[in-house]
Amino acid sequence: MTTDAFLADCRARLAFDLLSNTWNAVVLWALRDGPRRPVELRERIGGISSKVLTETLRRLQFNGLVDRQAGPDAPSRVEYQLTALGRTLLAPIDAVGAWAFEYGDEVMAAQEAACTDPQSRRPTC
């Protein structure tokens, strides 16, 4: 890997952009066990609006990570599932989750300390 690995036109930056969206990784993880209807995804994820879920699914589909299947029923039964490419992101998402599990308390403690320090240059607490 070169030192320019994170410039705007490189593939590493593309991967980080895909994972930096809060809902992308969550939706991909929620689809890991097989196809789901949008209502099932909303129940499984929690805290996501229908609009944001739809936008996220469209973005993931655009990037080739999720496939949309519409059934022959009227009204059609729509399900989303991971593509083979989407499945390749499960291991990195799992690794980030493991890191968060191991170090999340430390990050939250640092945030709390920054919010109580009047000299801290911090984002809004």
mmCIF file with all atom_site columns, C-alpha atoms in Angstrom:
data_model
loop_
_atom_site.group_PDB
_atom_site.id
_atom_site.type_symbol
_atom_site.label_atom_id
_atom_site.label_alt_id
_atom_site.label_comp_id
_atom_site.label_asym_id
_atom_site.label_entity_id
_atom_site.label_seq_id
_atom_site.pdbx_PDB_ins_code
_atom_site.Cartn_x
_atom_site.Cartn_y
_atom_site.Cartn_z
_atom_site.occupancy
_atom_site.B_iso_or_equiv
_atom_site.pdbx_formal_charge
_atom_site.auth_seq_id
_atom_site.auth_comp_id
_atom_site.auth_asym_id
_atom_site.auth_atom_id
_atom_site.pdbx_PDB_model_num
ATOM 1   C CA . MET A 1 1   ? 0.000   0.000   0.000  1.00 0.00 ? 1   MET A CA 1
ATOM 2   C CA . THR A 1 2   ? 1.324   3.431   -0.871 1.00 0.00 ? 2   THR A CA 1
ATOM 3   C CA . THR A 1 3   ? 1.227   6.494   1.320  1.00 0.00 ? 3   THR A CA 1
ATOM 4   C CA . ASP A 1 4   ? -1.508  7.868   -0.961 1.00 0.00 ? 4   ASP A CA 1
ATOM 5   C CA . ALA A 1 5   ? -3.877  5.042   -0.004 1.00 0.00 ? 5   ALA A CA 1
ATOM 6   C CA . PHE A 1 6   ? -6.521  7.348   1.485  1.00 0.00 ? 6   PHE A CA 1
ATOM 7   C CA . LEU A 1 7   ? -6.697  10.038  -1.192 1.00 0.00 ? 7   LEU A CA 1
ATOM 8   C CA . ALA A 1 8   ? -10.088 10.847  -2.695 1.00 0.00 ? 8   ALA A CA 1
ATOM 9   C CA . ASP A 1 9   ? -9.716  8.648   -5.773 1.00 0.00 ? 9   ASP A CA 1
ATOM 10  C CA . CYS A 1 10  ? -8.430  5.496   -4.109 1.00 0.00 ? 10  CYS A CA 1
ATOM 11  C CA . ARG A 1 11  ? -10.261 2.272   -3.298 1.00 0.00 ? 11  ARG A CA 1
ATOM 12  C CA . ALA A 1 12  ? -9.486  2.347   0.431  1.00 0.00 ? 12  ALA A CA 1
ATOM 13  C CA . ARG A 1 13  ? -11.318 5.654   0.704  1.00 0.00 ? 13  ARG A CA 1
ATOM 14  C CA . LEU A 1 14  ? -14.280 4.104   -1.118 1.00 0.00 ? 14  LEU A CA 1
ATOM 15  C CA . ALA A 1 15  ? -14.469 1.333   1.481  1.00 0.00 ? 15  ALA A CA 1
ATOM 16  C CA . PHE A 1 16  ? -14.296 3.783   4.385  1.00 0.00 ? 16  PHE A CA 1
ATOM 17  C CA . ASP A 1 17  ? -16.968 5.942   2.764  1.00 0.00 ? 17  ASP A CA 1
ATOM 18  C CA . LEU A 1 18  ? -19.243 2.897   2.506  1.00 0.00 ? 18  LEU A CA 1
ATOM 19  C CA . LEU A 1 19  ? -18.729 1.981   6.157  1.00 0.00 ? 19  LEU A CA 1
ATOM 20  C CA . SER A 1 20  ? -18.810 5.521   7.536  1.00 0.00 ? 20  SER A CA 1
ATOM 21  C CA . ASN A 1 21  ? -22.529 5.897   6.920  1.00 0.00 ? 21  ASN A CA 1
ATOM 22  C CA . THR A 1 22  ? -24.174 4.930   10.196 1.00 0.00 ? 22  THR A CA 1
ATOM 23  C CA . TRP A 1 23  ? -26.897 2.807   8.668  1.00 0.00 ? 23  TRP A CA 1
ATOM 24  C CA . ASN A 1 24  ? -24.981 1.007   5.894  1.00 0.00 ? 24  ASN A CA 1
ATOM 25  C CA . ALA A 1 25  ? -23.142 -1.359  8.228  1.00 0.00 ? 25  ALA A CA 1
ATOM 26  C CA . VAL A 1 26  ? -26.212 -1.846  10.426 1.00 0.00 ? 26  VAL A CA 1
ATOM 27  C CA . VAL A 1 27  ? -28.423 -2.837  7.483  1.00 0.00 ? 27  VAL A CA 1
ATOM 28  C CA . LEU A 1 28  ? -25.761 -5.115  6.014  1.00 0.00 ? 28  LEU A CA 1
ATOM 29  C CA . TRP A 1 29  ? -25.375 -6.820  9.396  1.00 0.00 ? 29  TRP A CA 1
ATOM 30  C CA . ALA A 1 30  ? -29.152 -7.189  9.734  1.00 0.00 ? 30  ALA A CA 1
ATOM 31  C CA . LEU A 1 31  ? -29.241 -8.995  6.374  1.00 0.00 ? 31  LEU A CA 1
ATOM 32  C CA . ARG A 1 32  ? -26.459 -11.449 7.252  1.00 0.00 ? 32  ARG A CA 1
ATOM 33  C CA . ASP A 1 33  ? -28.848 -14.343 7.990  1.00 0.00 ? 33  ASP A CA 1
ATOM 34  C CA . GLY A 1 34  ? -30.828 -14.091 4.770  1.00 0.00 ? 34  GLY A CA 1
ATOM 35  C CA . PRO A 1 35  ? -33.430 -12.075 2.892  1.00 0.00 ? 35  PRO A CA 1
ATOM 36  C CA . ARG A 1 36  ? -35.676 -9.705  4.807  1.00 0.00 ? 36  ARG A CA 1
ATOM 37  C CA . ARG A 1 37  ? -38.661 -7.551  4.015  1.00 0.00 ? 37  ARG A CA 1
ATOM 38  C CA . PRO A 1 38  ? -38.332 -3.841  4.871  1.00 0.00 ? 38  PRO A CA 1
ATOM 39  C CA . VAL A 1 39  ? -40.727 -4.136  7.814  1.00 0.00 ? 39  VAL A CA 1
ATOM 40  C CA . GLU A 1 40  ? -38.664 -7.026  9.208  1.00 0.00 ? 40  GLU A CA 1
ATOM 41  C CA . LEU A 1 41  ? -35.495 -4.977  8.843  1.00 0.00 ? 41  LEU A CA 1
ATOM 42  C CA . ARG A 1 42  ? -37.035 -2.024  10.697 1.00 0.00 ? 42  ARG A CA 1
ATOM 43  C CA . GLU A 1 43  ? -38.111 -4.299  13.556 1.00 0.00 ? 43  GLU A CA 1
ATOM 44  C CA . ARG A 1 44  ? -34.735 -6.011  13.698 1.00 0.00 ? 44  ARG A CA 1
ATOM 45  C CA . ILE A 1 45  ? -32.720 -2.782  13.576 1.00 0.00 ? 45  ILE A CA 1
ATOM 46  C CA . GLY A 1 46  ? -34.864 -0.441  15.654 1.00 0.00 ? 46  GLY A CA 1
ATOM 47  C CA . GLY A 1 47  ? -34.481 3.330   15.599 1.00 0.00 ? 47  GLY A CA 1
ATOM 48  C CA . ILE A 1 48  ? -34.474 3.679   11.821 1.00 0.00 ? 48  ILE A CA 1
ATOM 49  C CA . SER A 1 49  ? -37.281 5.431   9.967  1.00 0.00 ? 49  SER A CA 1
ATOM 50  C CA . SER A 1 50  ? -38.870 3.969   6.841  1.00 0.00 ? 50  SER A CA 1
ATOM 51  C CA . LYS A 1 51  ? -37.459 6.833   4.789  1.00 0.00 ? 51  LYS A CA 1
ATOM 52  C CA . VAL A 1 52  ? -33.886 6.341   6.020  1.00 0.00 ? 52  VAL A CA 1
ATOM 53  C CA . LEU A 1 53  ? -34.139 2.564   5.584  1.00 0.00 ? 53  LEU A CA 1
ATOM 54  C CA . THR A 1 54  ? -35.349 3.002   2.003  1.00 0.00 ? 54  THR A CA 1
ATOM 55  C CA . GLU A 1 55  ? -32.540 5.462   1.230  1.00 0.00 ? 55  GLU A CA 1
ATOM 56  C CA . THR A 1 56  ? -29.974 3.124   2.778  1.00 0.00 ? 56  THR A CA 1
ATOM 57  C CA . LEU A 1 57  ? -31.239 0.089   0.874  1.00 0.00 ? 57  LEU A CA 1
ATOM 58  C CA . ARG A 1 58  ? -31.168 2.046   -2.398 1.00 0.00 ? 58  ARG A CA 1
ATOM 59  C CA . ARG A 1 59  ? -27.613 3.228   -1.696 1.00 0.00 ? 59  ARG A CA 1
ATOM 60  C CA . LEU A 1 60  ? -26.493 -0.321  -0.875 1.00 0.00 ? 60  LEU A CA 1
ATOM 61  C CA . GLN A 1 61  ? -28.197 -1.621  -4.008 1.00 0.00 ? 61  GLN A CA 1
ATOM 62  C CA . PHE A 1 62  ? -26.525 1.112   -6.099 1.00 0.00 ? 62  PHE A CA 1
ATOM 63  C CA . ASN A 1 63  ? -23.153 -0.024  -4.749 1.00 0.00 ? 63  ASN A CA 1
ATOM 64  C CA . GLY A 1 64  ? -23.839 -3.684  -5.542 1.00 0.00 ? 64  GLY A CA 1
ATOM 65  C CA . LEU A 1 65  ? -24.000 -4.786  -1.902 1.00 0.00 ? 65  LEU A CA 1
ATOM 66  C CA . VAL A 1 66  ? -27.715 -5.589  -1.670 1.00 0.00 ? 66  VAL A CA 1
ATOM 67  C CA . ASP A 1 67  ? -30.140 -7.148  -4.118 1.00 0.00 ? 67  ASP A CA 1
ATOM 68  C CA . ARG A 1 68  ? -33.852 -6.284  -4.253 1.00 0.00 ? 68  ARG A CA 1
ATOM 69  C CA . GLN A 1 69  ? -36.264 -9.094  -5.085 1.00 0.00 ? 69  GLN A CA 1
ATOM 70  C CA . ALA A 1 70  ? -39.896 -8.326  -5.898 1.00 0.00 ? 70  ALA A CA 1
ATOM 71  C CA . GLY A 1 71  ? -42.294 -11.242 -5.767 1.00 0.00 ? 71  GLY A CA 1
ATOM 72  C CA . PRO A 1 72  ? -45.147 -11.943 -8.201 1.00 0.00 ? 72  PRO A CA 1
ATOM 73  C CA . ASP A 1 73  ? -47.789 -11.119 -5.572 1.00 0.00 ? 73  ASP A CA 1
ATOM 74  C CA . ALA A 1 74  ? -50.038 -8.093  -5.857 1.00 0.00 ? 74  ALA A CA 1
ATOM 75  C CA . PRO A 1 75  ? -49.072 -5.948  -4.094 1.00 0.00 ? 75  PRO A CA 1
ATOM 76  C CA . SER A 1 76  ? -45.599 -7.267  -4.637 1.00 0.00 ? 76  SER A CA 1
ATOM 77  C CA . ARG A 1 77  ? -43.650 -8.698  -1.748 1.00 0.00 ? 77  ARG A CA 1
ATOM 78  C CA . VAL A 1 78  ? -40.233 -7.040  -1.718 1.00 0.00 ? 78  VAL A CA 1
ATOM 79  C CA . GLU A 1 79  ? -37.239 -8.583  0.003  1.00 0.00 ? 79  GLU A CA 1
ATOM 80  C CA . TYR A 1 80  ? -33.639 -7.496  0.243  1.00 0.00 ? 80  TYR A CA 1
ATOM 81  C CA . GLN A 1 81  ? -30.638 -9.762  0.530  1.00 0.00 ? 81  GLN A CA 1
ATOM 82  C CA . LEU A 1 82  ? -26.889 -9.434  0.526  1.00 0.00 ? 82  LEU A CA 1
ATOM 83  C CA . THR A 1 83  ? -25.047 -9.966  -2.704 1.00 0.00 ? 83  THR A CA 1
ATOM 84  C CA . ALA A 1 84  ? -21.796 -11.927 -2.743 1.00 0.00 ? 84  ALA A CA 1
ATOM 85  C CA . LEU A 1 85  ? -20.007 -8.573  -2.691 1.00 0.00 ? 85  LEU A CA 1
ATOM 86  C CA . GLY A 1 86  ? -22.094 -7.441  0.289  1.00 0.00 ? 86  GLY A CA 1
ATOM 87  C CA . ARG A 1 87  ? -21.151 -10.598 2.197  1.00 0.00 ? 87  ARG A CA 1
ATOM 88  C CA . THR A 1 88  ? -17.477 -9.669  1.863  1.00 0.00 ? 88  THR A CA 1
ATOM 89  C CA . LEU A 1 89  ? -18.109 -6.675  4.169  1.00 0.00 ? 89  LEU A CA 1
ATOM 90  C CA . LEU A 1 90  ? -19.419 -8.798  7.055  1.00 0.00 ? 90  LEU A CA 1
ATOM 91  C CA . ALA A 1 91  ? -15.937 -9.647  8.350  1.00 0.00 ? 91  ALA A CA 1
ATOM 92  C CA . PRO A 1 92  ? -14.785 -5.988  8.496  1.00 0.00 ? 92  PRO A CA 1
ATOM 93  C CA . ILE A 1 93  ? -18.081 -4.982  10.141 1.00 0.00 ? 93  ILE A CA 1
ATOM 94  C CA . ASP A 1 94  ? -17.628 -7.788  12.676 1.00 0.00 ? 94  ASP A CA 1
ATOM 95  C CA . ALA A 1 95  ? -14.067 -6.586  13.365 1.00 0.00 ? 95  ALA A CA 1
ATOM 96  C CA . VAL A 1 96  ? -15.249 -3.013  13.993 1.00 0.00 ? 96  VAL A CA 1
ATOM 97  C CA . GLY A 1 97  ? -17.985 -4.363  16.278 1.00 0.00 ? 97  GLY A CA 1
ATOM 98  C CA . ALA A 1 98  ? -15.437 -6.402  18.240 1.00 0.00 ? 98  ALA A CA 1
ATOM 99  C CA . TRP A 1 99  ? -13.246 -3.310  18.590 1.00 0.00 ? 99  TRP A CA 1
ATOM 100 C CA . ALA A 1 100 ? -16.240 -1.289  19.835 1.00 0.00 ? 100 ALA A CA 1
ATOM 101 C CA . PHE A 1 101 ? -17.124 -4.002  22.346 1.00 0.00 ? 101 PHE A CA 1
ATOM 102 C CA . GLU A 1 102 ? -13.562 -4.079  23.673 1.00 0.00 ? 102 GLU A CA 1
ATOM 103 C CA . TYR A 1 103 ? -12.802 -0.349  23.674 1.00 0.00 ? 103 TYR A CA 1
ATOM 104 C CA . GLY A 1 104 ? -16.216 1.347   23.729 1.00 0.00 ? 104 GLY A CA 1
ATOM 105 C CA . ASP A 1 105 ? -16.093 2.027   27.474 1.00 0.00 ? 105 ASP A CA 1
ATOM 106 C CA . GLU A 1 106 ? -12.748 3.790   27.073 1.00 0.00 ? 106 GLU A CA 1
ATOM 107 C CA . VAL A 1 107 ? -14.074 5.960   24.253 1.00 0.00 ? 107 VAL A CA 1
ATOM 108 C CA . MET A 1 108 ? -17.167 6.897   26.266 1.00 0.00 ? 108 MET A CA 1
ATOM 109 C CA . ALA A 1 109 ? -14.994 7.699   29.311 1.00 0.00 ? 109 ALA A CA 1
ATOM 110 C CA . ALA A 1 110 ? -12.821 9.981   27.168 1.00 0.00 ? 110 ALA A CA 1
ATOM 111 C CA . GLN A 1 111 ? -15.936 11.723  25.836 1.00 0.00 ? 111 GLN A CA 1
ATOM 112 C CA . GLU A 1 112 ? -17.310 12.180  29.341 1.00 0.00 ? 112 GLU A CA 1
ATOM 113 C CA . ALA A 1 113 ? -13.997 13.573  30.563 1.00 0.00 ? 113 ALA A CA 1
ATOM 114 C CA . ALA A 1 114 ? -13.856 16.000  27.643 1.00 0.00 ? 114 ALA A CA 1
ATOM 115 C CA . CYS A 1 115 ? -17.402 17.180  28.348 1.00 0.00 ? 115 CYS A CA 1
ATOM 116 C CA . THR A 1 116 ? -16.579 17.956  31.991 1.00 0.00 ? 116 THR A CA 1
ATOM 117 C CA . ASP A 1 117 ? -13.245 19.696  31.256 1.00 0.00 ? 117 ASP A CA 1
ATOM 118 C CA . PRO A 1 118 ? -13.853 23.434  30.703 1.00 0.00 ? 118 PRO A CA 1
ATOM 119 C CA . GLN A 1 119 ? -10.503 23.733  28.847 1.00 0.00 ? 119 GLN A CA 1
ATOM 120 C CA . SER A 1 120 ? -11.330 20.943  26.402 1.00 0.00 ? 120 SER A CA 1
ATOM 121 C CA . ARG A 1 121 ? -11.797 21.783  22.739 1.00 0.00 ? 121 ARG A CA 1
ATOM 122 C CA . ARG A 1 122 ? -14.596 19.408  22.131 1.00 0.00 ? 122 ARG A CA 1
ATOM 123 C CA . PRO A 1 123 ? -17.560 18.938  19.877 1.00 0.00 ? 123 PRO A CA 1
ATOM 124 C CA . THR A 1 124 ? -20.928 19.662  21.410 1.00 0.00 ? 124 THR A CA 1
ATOM 125 C CA . CYS A 1 125 ? -21.585 17.444  24.415 1.00 0.00 ? 125 CYS A CA 1
#
